Coordinates of C-alpha atoms in Angstrom, one line a residue:
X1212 CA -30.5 34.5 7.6
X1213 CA -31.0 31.2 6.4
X1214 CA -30.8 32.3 2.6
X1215 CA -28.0 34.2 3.0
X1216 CA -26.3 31.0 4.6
X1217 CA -27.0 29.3 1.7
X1218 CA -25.9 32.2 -0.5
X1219 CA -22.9 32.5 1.5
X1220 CA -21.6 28.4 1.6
X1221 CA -22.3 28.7 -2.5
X1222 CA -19.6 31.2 -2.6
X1223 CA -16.5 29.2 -3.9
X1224 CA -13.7 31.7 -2.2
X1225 CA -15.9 31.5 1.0
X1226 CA -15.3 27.9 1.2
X1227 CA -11.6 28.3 0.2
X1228 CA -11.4 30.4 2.9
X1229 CA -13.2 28.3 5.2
X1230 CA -11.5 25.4 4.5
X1231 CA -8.3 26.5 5.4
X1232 CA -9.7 28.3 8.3
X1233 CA -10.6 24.9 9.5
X1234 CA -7.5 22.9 8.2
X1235 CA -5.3 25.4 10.3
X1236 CA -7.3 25.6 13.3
X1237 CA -8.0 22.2 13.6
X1238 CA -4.2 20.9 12.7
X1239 CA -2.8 23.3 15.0
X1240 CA -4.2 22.8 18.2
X1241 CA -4.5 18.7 17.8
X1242 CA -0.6 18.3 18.1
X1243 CA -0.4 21.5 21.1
X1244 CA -3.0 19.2 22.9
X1245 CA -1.5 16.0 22.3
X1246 CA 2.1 16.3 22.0
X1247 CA 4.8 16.6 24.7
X1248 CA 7.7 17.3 22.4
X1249 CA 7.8 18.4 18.5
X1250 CA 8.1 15.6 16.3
X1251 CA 11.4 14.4 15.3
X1252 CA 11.2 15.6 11.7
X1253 CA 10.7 19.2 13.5
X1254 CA 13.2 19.3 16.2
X1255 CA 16.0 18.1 13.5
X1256 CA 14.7 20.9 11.2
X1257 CA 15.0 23.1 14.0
X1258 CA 18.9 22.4 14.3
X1259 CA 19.8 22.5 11.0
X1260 CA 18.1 25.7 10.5
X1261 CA 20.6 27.3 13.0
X1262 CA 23.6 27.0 10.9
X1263 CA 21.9 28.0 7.2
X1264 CA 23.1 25.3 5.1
X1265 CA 22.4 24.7 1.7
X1266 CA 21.6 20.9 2.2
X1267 CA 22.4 18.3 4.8
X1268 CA 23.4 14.9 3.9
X1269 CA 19.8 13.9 4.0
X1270 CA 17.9 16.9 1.8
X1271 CA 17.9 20.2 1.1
X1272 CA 17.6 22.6 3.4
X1273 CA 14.8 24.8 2.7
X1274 CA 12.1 23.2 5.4
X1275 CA 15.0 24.0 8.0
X1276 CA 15.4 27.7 6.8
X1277 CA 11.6 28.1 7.0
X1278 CA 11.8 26.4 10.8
X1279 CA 14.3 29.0 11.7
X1280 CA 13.1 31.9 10.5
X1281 CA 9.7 30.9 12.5
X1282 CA 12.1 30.8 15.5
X1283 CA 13.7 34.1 15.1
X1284 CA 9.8 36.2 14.5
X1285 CA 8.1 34.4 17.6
X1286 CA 10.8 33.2 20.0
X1287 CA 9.5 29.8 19.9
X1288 CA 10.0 26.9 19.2
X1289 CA 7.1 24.1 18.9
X1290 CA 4.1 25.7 18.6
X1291 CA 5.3 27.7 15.3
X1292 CA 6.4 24.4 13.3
X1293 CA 2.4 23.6 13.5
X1294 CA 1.2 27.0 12.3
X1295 CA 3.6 26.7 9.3
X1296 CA 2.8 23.5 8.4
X1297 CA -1.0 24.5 8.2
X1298 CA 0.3 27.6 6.7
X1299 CA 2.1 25.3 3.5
X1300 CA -0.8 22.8 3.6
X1301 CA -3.4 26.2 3.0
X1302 CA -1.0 27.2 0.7
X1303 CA -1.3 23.8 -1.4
X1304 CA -5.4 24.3 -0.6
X1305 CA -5.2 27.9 -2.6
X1306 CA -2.6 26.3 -6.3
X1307 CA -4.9 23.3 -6.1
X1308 CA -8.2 26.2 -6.2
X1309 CA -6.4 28.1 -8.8
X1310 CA -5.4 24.9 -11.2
X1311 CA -8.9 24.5 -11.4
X1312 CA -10.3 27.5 -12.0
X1313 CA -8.1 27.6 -15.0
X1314 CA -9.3 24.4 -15.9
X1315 CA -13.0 25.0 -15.3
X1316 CA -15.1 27.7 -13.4
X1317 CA -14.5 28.1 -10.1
X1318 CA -17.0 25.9 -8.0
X1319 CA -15.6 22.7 -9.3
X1320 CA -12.2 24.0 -8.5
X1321 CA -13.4 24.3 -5.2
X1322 CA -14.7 21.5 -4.9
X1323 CA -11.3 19.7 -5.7
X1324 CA -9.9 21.3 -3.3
X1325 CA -12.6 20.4 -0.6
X1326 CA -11.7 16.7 -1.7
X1327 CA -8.1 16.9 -0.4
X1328 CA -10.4 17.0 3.5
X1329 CA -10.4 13.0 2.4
X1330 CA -7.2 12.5 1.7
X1331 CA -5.1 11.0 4.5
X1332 CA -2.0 12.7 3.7
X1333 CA -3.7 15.8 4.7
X1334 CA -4.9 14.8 7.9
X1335 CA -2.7 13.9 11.1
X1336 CA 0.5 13.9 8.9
X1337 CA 0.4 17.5 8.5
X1338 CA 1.3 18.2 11.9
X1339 CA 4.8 17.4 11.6
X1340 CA 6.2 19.9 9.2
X1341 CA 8.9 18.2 7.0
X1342 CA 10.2 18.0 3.8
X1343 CA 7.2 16.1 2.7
X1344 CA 5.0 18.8 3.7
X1345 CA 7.3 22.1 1.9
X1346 CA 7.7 19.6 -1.3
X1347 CA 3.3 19.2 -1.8
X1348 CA 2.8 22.7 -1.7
X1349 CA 5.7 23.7 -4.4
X1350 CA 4.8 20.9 -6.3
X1351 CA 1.4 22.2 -6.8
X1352 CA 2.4 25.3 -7.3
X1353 CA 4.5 24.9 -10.3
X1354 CA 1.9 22.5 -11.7
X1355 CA 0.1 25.8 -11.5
X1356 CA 2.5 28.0 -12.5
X1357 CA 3.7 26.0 -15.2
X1358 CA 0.1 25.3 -17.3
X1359 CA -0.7 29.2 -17.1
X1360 CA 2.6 29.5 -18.4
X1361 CA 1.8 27.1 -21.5
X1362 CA -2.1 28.4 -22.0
X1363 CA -1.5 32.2 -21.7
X1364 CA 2.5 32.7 -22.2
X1365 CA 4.5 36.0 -21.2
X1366 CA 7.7 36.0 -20.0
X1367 CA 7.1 36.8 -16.5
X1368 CA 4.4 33.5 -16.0
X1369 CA 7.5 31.3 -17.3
X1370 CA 10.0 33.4 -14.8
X1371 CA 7.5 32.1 -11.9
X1372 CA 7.1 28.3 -13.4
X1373 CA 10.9 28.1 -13.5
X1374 CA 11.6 30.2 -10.4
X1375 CA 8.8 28.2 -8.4
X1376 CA 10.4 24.5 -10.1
X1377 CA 13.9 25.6 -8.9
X1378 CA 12.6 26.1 -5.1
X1379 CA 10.8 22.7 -5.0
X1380 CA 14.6 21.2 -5.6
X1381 CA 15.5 22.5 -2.5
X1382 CA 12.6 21.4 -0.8
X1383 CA 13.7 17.8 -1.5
X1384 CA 15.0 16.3 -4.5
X1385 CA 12.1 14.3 -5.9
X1386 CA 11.1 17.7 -7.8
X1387 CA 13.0 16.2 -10.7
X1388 CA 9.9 13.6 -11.5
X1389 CA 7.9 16.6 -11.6
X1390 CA 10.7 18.4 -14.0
X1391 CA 10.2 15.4 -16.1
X1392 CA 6.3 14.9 -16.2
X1393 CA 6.6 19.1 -17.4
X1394 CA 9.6 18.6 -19.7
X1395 CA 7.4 15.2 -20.9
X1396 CA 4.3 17.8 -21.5
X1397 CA 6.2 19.8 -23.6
X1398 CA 7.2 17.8 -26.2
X1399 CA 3.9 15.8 -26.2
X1400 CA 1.2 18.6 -26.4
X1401 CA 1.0 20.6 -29.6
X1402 CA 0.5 24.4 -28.3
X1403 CA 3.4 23.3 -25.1
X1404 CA 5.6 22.3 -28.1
X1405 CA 4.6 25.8 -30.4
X1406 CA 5.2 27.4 -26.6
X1407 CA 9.0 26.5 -27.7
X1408 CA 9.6 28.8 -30.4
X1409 CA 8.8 32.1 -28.2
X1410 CA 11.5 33.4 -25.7
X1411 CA 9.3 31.9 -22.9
X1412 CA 10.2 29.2 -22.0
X1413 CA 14.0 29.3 -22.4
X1414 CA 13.4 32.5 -20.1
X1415 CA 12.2 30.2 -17.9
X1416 CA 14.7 27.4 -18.3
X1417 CA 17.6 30.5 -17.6
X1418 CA 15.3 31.3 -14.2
X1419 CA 15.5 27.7 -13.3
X1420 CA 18.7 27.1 -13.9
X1421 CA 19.7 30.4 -12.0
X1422 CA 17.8 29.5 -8.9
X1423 CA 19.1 25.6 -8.7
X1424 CA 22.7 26.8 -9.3
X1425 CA 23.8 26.8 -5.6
X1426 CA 22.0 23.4 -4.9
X1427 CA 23.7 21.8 -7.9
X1428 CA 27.0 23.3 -6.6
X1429 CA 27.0 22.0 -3.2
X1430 CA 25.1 18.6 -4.4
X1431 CA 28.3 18.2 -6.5
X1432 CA 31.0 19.6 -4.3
X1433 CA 29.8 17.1 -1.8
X1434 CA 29.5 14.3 -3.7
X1435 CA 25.9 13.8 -4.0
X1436 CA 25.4 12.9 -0.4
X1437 CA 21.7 13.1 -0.3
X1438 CA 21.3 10.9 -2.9
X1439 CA 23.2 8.0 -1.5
X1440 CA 21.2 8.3 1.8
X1441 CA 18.0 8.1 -0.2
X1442 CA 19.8 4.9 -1.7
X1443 CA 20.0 3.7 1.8
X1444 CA 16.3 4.8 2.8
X1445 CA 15.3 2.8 -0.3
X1446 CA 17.0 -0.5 1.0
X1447 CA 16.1 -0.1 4.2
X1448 CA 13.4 -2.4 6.0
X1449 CA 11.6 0.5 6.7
X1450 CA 9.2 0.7 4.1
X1451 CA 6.9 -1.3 2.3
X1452 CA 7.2 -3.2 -1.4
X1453 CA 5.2 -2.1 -3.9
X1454 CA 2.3 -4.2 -3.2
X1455 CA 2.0 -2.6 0.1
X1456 CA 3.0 0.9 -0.8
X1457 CA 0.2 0.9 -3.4
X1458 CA -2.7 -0.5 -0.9
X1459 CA -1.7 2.2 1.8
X1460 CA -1.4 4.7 -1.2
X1461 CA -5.0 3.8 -2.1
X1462 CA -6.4 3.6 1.9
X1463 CA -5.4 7.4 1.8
X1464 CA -8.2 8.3 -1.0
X1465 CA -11.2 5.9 1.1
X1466 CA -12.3 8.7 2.7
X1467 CA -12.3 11.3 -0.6
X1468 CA -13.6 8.3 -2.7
X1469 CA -16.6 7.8 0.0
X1470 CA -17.1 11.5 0.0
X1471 CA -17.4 11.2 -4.0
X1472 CA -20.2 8.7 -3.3
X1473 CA -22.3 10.3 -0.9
X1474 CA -22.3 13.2 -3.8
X1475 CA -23.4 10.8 -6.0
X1476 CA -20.2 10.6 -8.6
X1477 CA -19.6 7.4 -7.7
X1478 CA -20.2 3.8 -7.6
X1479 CA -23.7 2.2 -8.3
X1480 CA -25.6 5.1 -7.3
X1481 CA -23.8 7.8 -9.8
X1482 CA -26.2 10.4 -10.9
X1483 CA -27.2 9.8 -14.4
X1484 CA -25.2 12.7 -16.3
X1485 CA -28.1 15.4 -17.8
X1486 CA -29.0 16.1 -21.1
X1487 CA -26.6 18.8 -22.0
X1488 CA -23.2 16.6 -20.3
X1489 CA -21.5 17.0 -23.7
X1490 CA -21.6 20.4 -23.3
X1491 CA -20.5 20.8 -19.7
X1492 CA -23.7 20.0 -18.1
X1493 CA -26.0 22.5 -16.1
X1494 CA -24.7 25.1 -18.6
X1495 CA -21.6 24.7 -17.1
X1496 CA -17.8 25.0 -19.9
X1497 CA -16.6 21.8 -20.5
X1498 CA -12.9 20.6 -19.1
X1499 CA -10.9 20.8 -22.0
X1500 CA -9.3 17.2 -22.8
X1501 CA -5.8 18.6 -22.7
X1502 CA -6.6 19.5 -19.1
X1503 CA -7.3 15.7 -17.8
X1504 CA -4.3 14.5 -19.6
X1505 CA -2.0 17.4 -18.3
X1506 CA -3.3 15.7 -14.9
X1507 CA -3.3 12.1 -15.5
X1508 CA 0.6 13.5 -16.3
X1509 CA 1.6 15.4 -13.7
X1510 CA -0.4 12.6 -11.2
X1511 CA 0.7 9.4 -12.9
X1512 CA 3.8 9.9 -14.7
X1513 CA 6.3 10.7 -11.1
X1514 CA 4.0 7.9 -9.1
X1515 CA 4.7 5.6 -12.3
X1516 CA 8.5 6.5 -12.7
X1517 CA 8.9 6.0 -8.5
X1518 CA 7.2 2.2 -9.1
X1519 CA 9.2 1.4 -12.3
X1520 CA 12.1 2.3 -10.0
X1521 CA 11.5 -0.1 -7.2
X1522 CA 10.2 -2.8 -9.0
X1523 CA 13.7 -3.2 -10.9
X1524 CA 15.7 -2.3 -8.0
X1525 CA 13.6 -3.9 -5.8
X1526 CA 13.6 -1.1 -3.5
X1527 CA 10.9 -0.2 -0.4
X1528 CA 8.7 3.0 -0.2
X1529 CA 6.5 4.9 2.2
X1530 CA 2.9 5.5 1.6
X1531 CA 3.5 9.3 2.6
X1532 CA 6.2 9.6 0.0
X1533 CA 3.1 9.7 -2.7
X1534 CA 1.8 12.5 -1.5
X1535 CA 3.2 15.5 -4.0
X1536 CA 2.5 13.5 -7.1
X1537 CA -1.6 13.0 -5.6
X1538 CA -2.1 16.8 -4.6
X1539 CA -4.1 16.9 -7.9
X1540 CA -6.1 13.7 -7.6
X1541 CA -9.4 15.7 -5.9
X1542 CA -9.2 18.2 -9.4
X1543 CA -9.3 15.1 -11.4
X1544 CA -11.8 13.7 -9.7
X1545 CA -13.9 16.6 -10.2

């Protein structure tokens, strides 16, 4: 029994699997114990959902239409906000597993997606399913979408990378630093730029645009409201300068960084890398170098582009806010 235990927690889908087993069990019945009401984030998703808008004047509406529909299959409300929420987060869990296995075999992939246990953005803040929460897990998932587009082609992957871009719009506007980080990607790689000359990509870009159309309409036919209330959110005394937004940013990784040293990848205890590390080590593929920079891009370029922003406009940010742009962080560290 023993070796088959061993056998079995070796199995990288079996720890998927149990991870998200675990993230949804444990994230659902904390708030059910602890909470008297749904957050606030919920209950005001849970009104707008009612009336099927496009947008509100704060976001788009997507998180809402999810609540309600949630509503309408159990007759609930409350309890189904936190099995969604773990539903998304397990969902973000699975892109983050399948980035990596593109990227390397599949145990390491695992293993970055084990990492994002230590990550504080995936701990009590889950429980309150928001925009923040719908906007990590389509975030990762056209990260995915869009670098099996670029490494294998076909028109239907870049039907998905544009389709799935196009539905993290409308699960809140700060998709477009994503947009940029991929548009970024494609002129700076060499096979993303040869990518351009097939129908691919313009396939795509028609997709995307398709999809986004009825945003862009009422974003425009009602003059931009969201974006003058994340103007006010940015001004507000709410949130913290960039000083402070980076130290909380960083506090979220001390657990994932202290889980990287008790596994000996980091700090002054690091395992000396073996003979063969050039080639992978323990005969496993190397990670291409394209790979880590097609994540240092996708992770640092929107979390850059958001602290350029408030340092010239001197604007304040909240720590959870960093979230989508660090789904990726526990691949990278890997």
């Amino acid at each position: 029994m023993r070796r088959r235990l061993e056998q079995v927690l070796q199995d990288p889908l079996f720890l998927l699997w149990l991870l998200i087993a675990g993230q949804i069990t444990a994230w659902t019945a904390a708030p059910l114990v602890v909470h008297t009401a749904p957050p606030l984030d919920v209950v005001e998703g849970y009104m707008w959902g009612r009336e099927w808008v496009i947008a509100t004047y704060k976001h788009p509406a997507l998180p809402s239409w999810v609540l309600e529909a949630s509503r309408l299959l159990t007759g609930a409300v409350g309890w189904p906000a936190y099995v969604v929420s773990q539903l998304f987060v397990s969902l973000t869990f699975v892109f983050v597993f399948l980035l990596g296995r593109e990227m390397m075999d599949a145990e390491r992939a695992a293993a970055g997606a084990l990492l994002l246990t230590g990550v504080g953005y995936f701990m009590w803040p889950t429980v309150e399913f928001n925009h923040d929460i719908a906007e990590v897990t389509l975030w990762t998932a056209t990260a995915w979408a869009f670098w099996l587009a670029v490494e294998r082609n076909g028109i239907f992957r870049w039907m998905l990378a544009g389709a799935l871009a196009a539905a993290s719009f409308y699960a809140k506007l700060t998709a477009a630093l994503l947009a940029l980080a991929m548009a970024a990607w494609l002129l700076w790689d060499g096979r993303a730029r040869r990518s351009l000359t097939t129908p691919g990509p313009w396939v795509g870009l028609a997709v995307f645009v398709a999809v986004v159309w009825p945003l862009a309409a009422w974003l425009v036919a009602h003059d931009f409201l969201p974006l003058h209330y994340a103007v006010g959110r940015l001004e507000g005394p709410s949130g913290d300068h960039i000083l402070g937004f980076s130290l909380k940013t960083l506090l979220n990784f001390g657990v994932m960084l202290g889980m990287l040293a008790i596994a000996g990848l980091l700090g002054p205890r690091r395992s000396q890398p073996s003979a063969n590390a050039s080639e992978g080590g323990a005969g496993r593929p190397p990670v291409a170098a394209r790979a880590i920079r097609f994540l240092l891009l996708v992770i640092a370029g929107p979390l850059a582009l958001t602290l350029v922003g408030a340092l010239t406009s001197g604007a304040s940010l909240k720590p959870r806010w960093a979230g989508a742009t660090l789904t990726l962080a526990g691949v990278l560290a890997v």
